[in-house]
mmCIF file with all atom_site columns, C-alpha atoms in Angstrom:
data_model
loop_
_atom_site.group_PDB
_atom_site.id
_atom_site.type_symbol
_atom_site.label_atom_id
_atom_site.label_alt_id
_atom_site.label_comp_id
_atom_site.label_asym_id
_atom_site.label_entity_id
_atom_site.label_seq_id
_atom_site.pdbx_PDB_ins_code
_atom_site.Cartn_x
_atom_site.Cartn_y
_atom_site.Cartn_z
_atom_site.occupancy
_atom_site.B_iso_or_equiv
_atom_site.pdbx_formal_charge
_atom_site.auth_seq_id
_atom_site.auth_comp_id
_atom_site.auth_asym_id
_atom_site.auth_atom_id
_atom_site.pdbx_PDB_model_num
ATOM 1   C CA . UNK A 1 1   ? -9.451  -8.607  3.533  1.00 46.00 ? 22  UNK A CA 1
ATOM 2   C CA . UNK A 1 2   ? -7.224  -8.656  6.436  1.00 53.00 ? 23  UNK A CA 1
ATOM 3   C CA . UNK A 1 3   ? -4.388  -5.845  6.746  1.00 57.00 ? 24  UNK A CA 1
ATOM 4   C CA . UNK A 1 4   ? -1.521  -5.439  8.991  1.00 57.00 ? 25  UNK A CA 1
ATOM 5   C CA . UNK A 1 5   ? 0.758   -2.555  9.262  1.00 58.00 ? 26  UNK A CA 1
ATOM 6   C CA . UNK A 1 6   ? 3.572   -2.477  11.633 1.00 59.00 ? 27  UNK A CA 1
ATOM 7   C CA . UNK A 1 7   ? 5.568   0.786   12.738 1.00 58.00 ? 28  UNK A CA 1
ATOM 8   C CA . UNK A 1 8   ? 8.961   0.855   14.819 1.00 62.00 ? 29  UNK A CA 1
ATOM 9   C CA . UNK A 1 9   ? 10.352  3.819   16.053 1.00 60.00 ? 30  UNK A CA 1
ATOM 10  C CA . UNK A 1 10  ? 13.464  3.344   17.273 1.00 59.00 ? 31  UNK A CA 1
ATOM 11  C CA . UNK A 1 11  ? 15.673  6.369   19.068 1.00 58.00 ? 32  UNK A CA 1
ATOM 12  C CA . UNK A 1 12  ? 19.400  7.465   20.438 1.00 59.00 ? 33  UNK A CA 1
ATOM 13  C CA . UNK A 1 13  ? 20.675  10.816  21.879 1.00 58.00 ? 34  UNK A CA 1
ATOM 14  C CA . UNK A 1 14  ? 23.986  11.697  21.417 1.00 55.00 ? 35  UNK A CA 1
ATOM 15  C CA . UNK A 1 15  ? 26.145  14.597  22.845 1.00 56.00 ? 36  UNK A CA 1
ATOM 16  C CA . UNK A 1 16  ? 28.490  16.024  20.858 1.00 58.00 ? 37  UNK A CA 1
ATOM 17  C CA . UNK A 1 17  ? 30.308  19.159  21.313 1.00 68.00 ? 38  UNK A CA 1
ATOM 18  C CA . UNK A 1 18  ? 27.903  19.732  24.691 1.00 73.00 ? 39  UNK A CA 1
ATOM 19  C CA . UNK A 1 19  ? 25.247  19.685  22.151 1.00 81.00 ? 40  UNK A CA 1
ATOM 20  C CA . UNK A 1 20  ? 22.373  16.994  22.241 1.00 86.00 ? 41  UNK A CA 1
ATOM 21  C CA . UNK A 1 21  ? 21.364  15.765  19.617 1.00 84.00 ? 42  UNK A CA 1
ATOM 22  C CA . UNK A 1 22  ? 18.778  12.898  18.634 1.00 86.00 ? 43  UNK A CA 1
ATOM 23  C CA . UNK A 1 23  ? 18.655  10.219  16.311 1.00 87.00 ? 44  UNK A CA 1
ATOM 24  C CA . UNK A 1 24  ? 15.311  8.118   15.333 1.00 88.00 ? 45  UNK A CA 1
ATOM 25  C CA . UNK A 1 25  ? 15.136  5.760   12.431 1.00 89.00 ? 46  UNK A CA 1
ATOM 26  C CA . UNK A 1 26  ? 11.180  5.279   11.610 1.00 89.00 ? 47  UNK A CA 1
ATOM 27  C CA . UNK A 1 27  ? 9.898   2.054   9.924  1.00 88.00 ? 48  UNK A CA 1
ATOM 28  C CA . UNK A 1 28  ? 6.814   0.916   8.467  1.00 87.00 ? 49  UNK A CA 1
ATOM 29  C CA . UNK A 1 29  ? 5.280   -1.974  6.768  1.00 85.00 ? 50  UNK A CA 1
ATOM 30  C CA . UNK A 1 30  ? 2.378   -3.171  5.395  1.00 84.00 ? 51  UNK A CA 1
ATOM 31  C CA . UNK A 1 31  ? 0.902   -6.700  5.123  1.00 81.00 ? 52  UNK A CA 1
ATOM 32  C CA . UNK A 1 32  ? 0.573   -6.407  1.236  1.00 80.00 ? 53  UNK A CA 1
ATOM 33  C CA . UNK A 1 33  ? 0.532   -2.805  -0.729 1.00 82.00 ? 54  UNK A CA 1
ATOM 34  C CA . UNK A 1 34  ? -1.890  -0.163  0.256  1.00 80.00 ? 55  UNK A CA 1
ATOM 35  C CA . UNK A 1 35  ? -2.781  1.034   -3.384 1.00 85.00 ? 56  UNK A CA 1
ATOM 36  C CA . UNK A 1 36  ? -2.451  4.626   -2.366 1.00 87.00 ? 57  UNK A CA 1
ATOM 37  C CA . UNK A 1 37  ? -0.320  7.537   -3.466 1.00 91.00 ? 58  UNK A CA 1
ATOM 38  C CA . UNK A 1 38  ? 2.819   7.650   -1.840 1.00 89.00 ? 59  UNK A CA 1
ATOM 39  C CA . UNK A 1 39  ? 2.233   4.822   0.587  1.00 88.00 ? 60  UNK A CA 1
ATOM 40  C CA . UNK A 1 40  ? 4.745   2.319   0.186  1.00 90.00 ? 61  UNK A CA 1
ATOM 41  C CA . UNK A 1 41  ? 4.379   -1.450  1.378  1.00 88.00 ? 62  UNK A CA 1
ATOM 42  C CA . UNK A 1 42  ? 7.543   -0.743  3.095  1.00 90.00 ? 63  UNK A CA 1
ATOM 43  C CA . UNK A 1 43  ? 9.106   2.777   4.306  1.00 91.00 ? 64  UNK A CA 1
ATOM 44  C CA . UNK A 1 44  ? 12.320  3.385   6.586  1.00 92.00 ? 65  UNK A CA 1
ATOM 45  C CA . UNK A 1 45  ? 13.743  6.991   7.162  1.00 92.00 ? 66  UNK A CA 1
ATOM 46  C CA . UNK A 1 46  ? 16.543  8.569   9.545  1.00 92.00 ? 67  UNK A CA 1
ATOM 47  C CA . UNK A 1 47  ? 16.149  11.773  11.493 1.00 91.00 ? 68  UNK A CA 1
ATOM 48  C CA . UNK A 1 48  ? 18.591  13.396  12.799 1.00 91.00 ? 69  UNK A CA 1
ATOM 49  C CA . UNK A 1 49  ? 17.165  15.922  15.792 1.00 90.00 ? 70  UNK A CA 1
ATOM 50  C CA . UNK A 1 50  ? 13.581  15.397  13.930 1.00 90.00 ? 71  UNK A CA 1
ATOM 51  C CA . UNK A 1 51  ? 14.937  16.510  10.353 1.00 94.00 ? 72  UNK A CA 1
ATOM 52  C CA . UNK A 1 52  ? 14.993  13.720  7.375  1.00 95.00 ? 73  UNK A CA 1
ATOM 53  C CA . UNK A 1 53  ? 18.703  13.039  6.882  1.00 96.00 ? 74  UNK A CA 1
ATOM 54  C CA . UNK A 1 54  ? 17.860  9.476   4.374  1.00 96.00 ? 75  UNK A CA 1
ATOM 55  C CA . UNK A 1 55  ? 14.977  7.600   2.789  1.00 97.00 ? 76  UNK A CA 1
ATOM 56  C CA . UNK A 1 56  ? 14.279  4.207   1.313  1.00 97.00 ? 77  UNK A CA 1
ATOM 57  C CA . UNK A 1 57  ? 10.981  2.756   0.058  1.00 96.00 ? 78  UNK A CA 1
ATOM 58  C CA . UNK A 1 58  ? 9.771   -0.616  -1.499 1.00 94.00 ? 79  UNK A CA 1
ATOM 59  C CA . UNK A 1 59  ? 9.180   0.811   -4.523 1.00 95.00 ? 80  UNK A CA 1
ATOM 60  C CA . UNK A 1 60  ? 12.177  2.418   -5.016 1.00 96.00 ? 81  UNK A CA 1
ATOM 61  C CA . UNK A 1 61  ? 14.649  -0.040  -3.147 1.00 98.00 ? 82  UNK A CA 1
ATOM 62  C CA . UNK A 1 62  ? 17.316  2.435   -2.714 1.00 98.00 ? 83  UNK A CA 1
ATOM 63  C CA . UNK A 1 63  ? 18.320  4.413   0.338  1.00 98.00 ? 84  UNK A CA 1
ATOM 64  C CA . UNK A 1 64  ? 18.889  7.870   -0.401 1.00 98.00 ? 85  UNK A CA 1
ATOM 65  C CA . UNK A 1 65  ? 20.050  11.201  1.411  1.00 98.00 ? 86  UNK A CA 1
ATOM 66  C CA . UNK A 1 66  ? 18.002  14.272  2.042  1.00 98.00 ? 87  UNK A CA 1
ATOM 67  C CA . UNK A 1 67  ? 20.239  16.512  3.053  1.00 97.00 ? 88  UNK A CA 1
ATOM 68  C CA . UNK A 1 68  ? 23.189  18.020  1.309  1.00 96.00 ? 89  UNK A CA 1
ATOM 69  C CA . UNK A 1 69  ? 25.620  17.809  3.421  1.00 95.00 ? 90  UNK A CA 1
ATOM 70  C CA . UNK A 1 70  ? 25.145  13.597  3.263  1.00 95.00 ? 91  UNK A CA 1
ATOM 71  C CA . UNK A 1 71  ? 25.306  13.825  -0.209 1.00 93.00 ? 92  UNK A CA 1
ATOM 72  C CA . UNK A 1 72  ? 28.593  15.628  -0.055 1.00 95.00 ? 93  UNK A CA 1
ATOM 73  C CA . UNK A 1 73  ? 30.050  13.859  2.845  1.00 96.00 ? 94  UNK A CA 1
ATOM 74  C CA . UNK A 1 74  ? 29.989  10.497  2.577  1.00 96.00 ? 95  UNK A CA 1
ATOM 75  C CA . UNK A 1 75  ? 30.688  8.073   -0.012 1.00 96.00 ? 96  UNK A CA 1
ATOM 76  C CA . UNK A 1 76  ? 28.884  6.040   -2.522 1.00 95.00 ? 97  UNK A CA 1
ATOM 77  C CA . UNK A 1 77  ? 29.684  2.547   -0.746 1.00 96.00 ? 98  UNK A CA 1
ATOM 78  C CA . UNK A 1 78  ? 27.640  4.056   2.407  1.00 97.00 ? 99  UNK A CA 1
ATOM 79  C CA . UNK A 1 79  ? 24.979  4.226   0.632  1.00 97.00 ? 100 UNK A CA 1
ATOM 80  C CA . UNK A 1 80  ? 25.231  1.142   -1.228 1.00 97.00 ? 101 UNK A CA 1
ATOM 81  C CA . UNK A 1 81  ? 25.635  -1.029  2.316  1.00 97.00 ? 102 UNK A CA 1
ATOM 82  C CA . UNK A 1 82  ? 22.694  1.223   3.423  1.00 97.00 ? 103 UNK A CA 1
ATOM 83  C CA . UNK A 1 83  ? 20.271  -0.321  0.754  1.00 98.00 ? 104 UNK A CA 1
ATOM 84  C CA . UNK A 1 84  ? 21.518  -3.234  1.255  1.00 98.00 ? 105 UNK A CA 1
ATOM 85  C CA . UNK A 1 85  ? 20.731  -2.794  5.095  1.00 95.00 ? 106 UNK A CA 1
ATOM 86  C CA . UNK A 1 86  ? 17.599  -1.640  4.427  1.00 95.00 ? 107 UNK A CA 1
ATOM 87  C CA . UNK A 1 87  ? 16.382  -4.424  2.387  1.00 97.00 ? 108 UNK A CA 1
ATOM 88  C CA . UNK A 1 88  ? 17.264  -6.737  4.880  1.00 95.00 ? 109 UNK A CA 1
ATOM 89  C CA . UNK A 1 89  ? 14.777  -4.719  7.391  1.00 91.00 ? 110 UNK A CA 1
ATOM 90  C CA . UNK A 1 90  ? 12.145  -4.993  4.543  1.00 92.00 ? 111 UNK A CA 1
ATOM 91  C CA . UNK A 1 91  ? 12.726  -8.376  4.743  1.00 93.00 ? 112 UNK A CA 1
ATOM 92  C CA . UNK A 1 92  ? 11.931  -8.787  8.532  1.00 90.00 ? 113 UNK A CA 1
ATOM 93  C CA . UNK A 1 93  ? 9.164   -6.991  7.974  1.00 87.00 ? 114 UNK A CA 1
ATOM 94  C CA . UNK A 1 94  ? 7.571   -8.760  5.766  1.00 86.00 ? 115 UNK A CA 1
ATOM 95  C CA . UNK A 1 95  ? 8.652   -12.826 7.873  1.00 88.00 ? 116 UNK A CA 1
ATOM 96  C CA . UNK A 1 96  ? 7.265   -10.749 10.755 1.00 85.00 ? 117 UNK A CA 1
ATOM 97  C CA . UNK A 1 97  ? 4.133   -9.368  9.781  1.00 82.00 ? 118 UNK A CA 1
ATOM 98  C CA . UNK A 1 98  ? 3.687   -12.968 8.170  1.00 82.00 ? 119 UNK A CA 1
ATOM 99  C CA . UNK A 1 99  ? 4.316   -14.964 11.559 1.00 85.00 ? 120 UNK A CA 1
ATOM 100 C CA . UNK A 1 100 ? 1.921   -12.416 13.334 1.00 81.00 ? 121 UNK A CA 1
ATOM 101 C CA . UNK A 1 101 ? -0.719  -13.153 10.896 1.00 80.00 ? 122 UNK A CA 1
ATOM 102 C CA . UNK A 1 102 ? -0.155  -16.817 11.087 1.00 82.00 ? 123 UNK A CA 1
ATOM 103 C CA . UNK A 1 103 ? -0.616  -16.728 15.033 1.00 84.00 ? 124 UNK A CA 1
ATOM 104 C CA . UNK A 1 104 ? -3.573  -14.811 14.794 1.00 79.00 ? 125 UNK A CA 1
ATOM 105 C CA . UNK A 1 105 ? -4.823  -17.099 12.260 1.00 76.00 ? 126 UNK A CA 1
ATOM 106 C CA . UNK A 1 106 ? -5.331  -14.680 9.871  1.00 72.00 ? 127 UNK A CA 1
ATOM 107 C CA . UNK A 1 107 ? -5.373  -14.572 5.915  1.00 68.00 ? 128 UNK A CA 1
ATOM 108 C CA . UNK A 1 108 ? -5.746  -11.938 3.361  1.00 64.00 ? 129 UNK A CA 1
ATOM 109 C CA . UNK A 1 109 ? -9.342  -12.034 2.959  1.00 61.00 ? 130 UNK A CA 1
ATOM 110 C CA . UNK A 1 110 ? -11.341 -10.112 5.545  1.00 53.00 ? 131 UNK A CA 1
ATOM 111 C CA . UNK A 1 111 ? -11.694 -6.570  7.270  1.00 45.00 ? 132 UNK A CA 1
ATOM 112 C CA . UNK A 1 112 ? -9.329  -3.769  7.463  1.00 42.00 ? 133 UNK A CA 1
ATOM 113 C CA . UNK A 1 113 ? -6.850  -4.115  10.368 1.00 47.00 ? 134 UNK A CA 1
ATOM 114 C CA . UNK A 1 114 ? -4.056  -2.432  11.386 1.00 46.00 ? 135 UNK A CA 1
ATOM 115 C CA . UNK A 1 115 ? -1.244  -3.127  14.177 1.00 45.00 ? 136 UNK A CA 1
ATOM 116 C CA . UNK A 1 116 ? 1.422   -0.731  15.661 1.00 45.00 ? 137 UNK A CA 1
ATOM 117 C CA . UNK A 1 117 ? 4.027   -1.510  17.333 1.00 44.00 ? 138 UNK A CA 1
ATOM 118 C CA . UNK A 1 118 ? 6.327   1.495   18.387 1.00 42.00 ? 139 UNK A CA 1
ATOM 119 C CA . UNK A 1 119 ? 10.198  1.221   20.446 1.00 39.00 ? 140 UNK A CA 1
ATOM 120 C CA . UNK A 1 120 ? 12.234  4.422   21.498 1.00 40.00 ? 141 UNK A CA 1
ATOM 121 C CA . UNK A 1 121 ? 14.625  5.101   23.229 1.00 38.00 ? 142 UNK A CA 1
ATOM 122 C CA . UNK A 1 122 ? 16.207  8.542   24.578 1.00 40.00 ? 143 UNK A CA 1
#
């Protein structure tokens, strides 16, 4: 059994106030699901200067916040064009782990494999 996992990190930093602050949104996907606790086939999170500020998994399929302040802050439609942002990623995800099986001419039958793939910026 072949299985591919990709992970993107991808980064900002922003100065506000003479402050700076970072933001990183962290993705990952697997080929097909894991079968363990709390690892999703699909995961994306913000972080805003390296504390969870939202969450969305394939299970789920909503993205949610994790901080109060989100919650209280911003409105419902956010979060609504959030999940639907999010399941768009998903969907590259899963096209892209699909073409980089395809090119490596591989199917699901096989070993254990895993591929990561990480962007950042500062």
């Amino acid at each position: 059994m072949y299985f591919f996992a990709v992970f993107v990190l991808l980064g900002t930093g922003l100065a506000a106030n003479g402050e700076i602050h970072s933001l990183t949104y962290i993705y990952t996907g697997f080929s097909k699901p894991v079968g363990l606790p709390g690892i999703h086939e699909f995961t994306a999170m913000g972080l805003l200067n390296g504390r969870m500020i939202d969450y969305f998994d394939s299970d789920n399929q909503k993205k949610v916040p994790k901080q109060d302040w989100m919650k209280e802050r911003l409105p419902a439609d956010y979060w609504d064009k959030g999940t639907q942002s999010r399941q768009s990623k998903q969907q590259w995800f899963k096209e892209s782990i699909n073409i980089l099986k395809e090119r490596m001419r591989q199917n699901d039958t096989g070993n254990l494999e895993t591929h990561l793939n990480v962007l950042s910026g500062q």
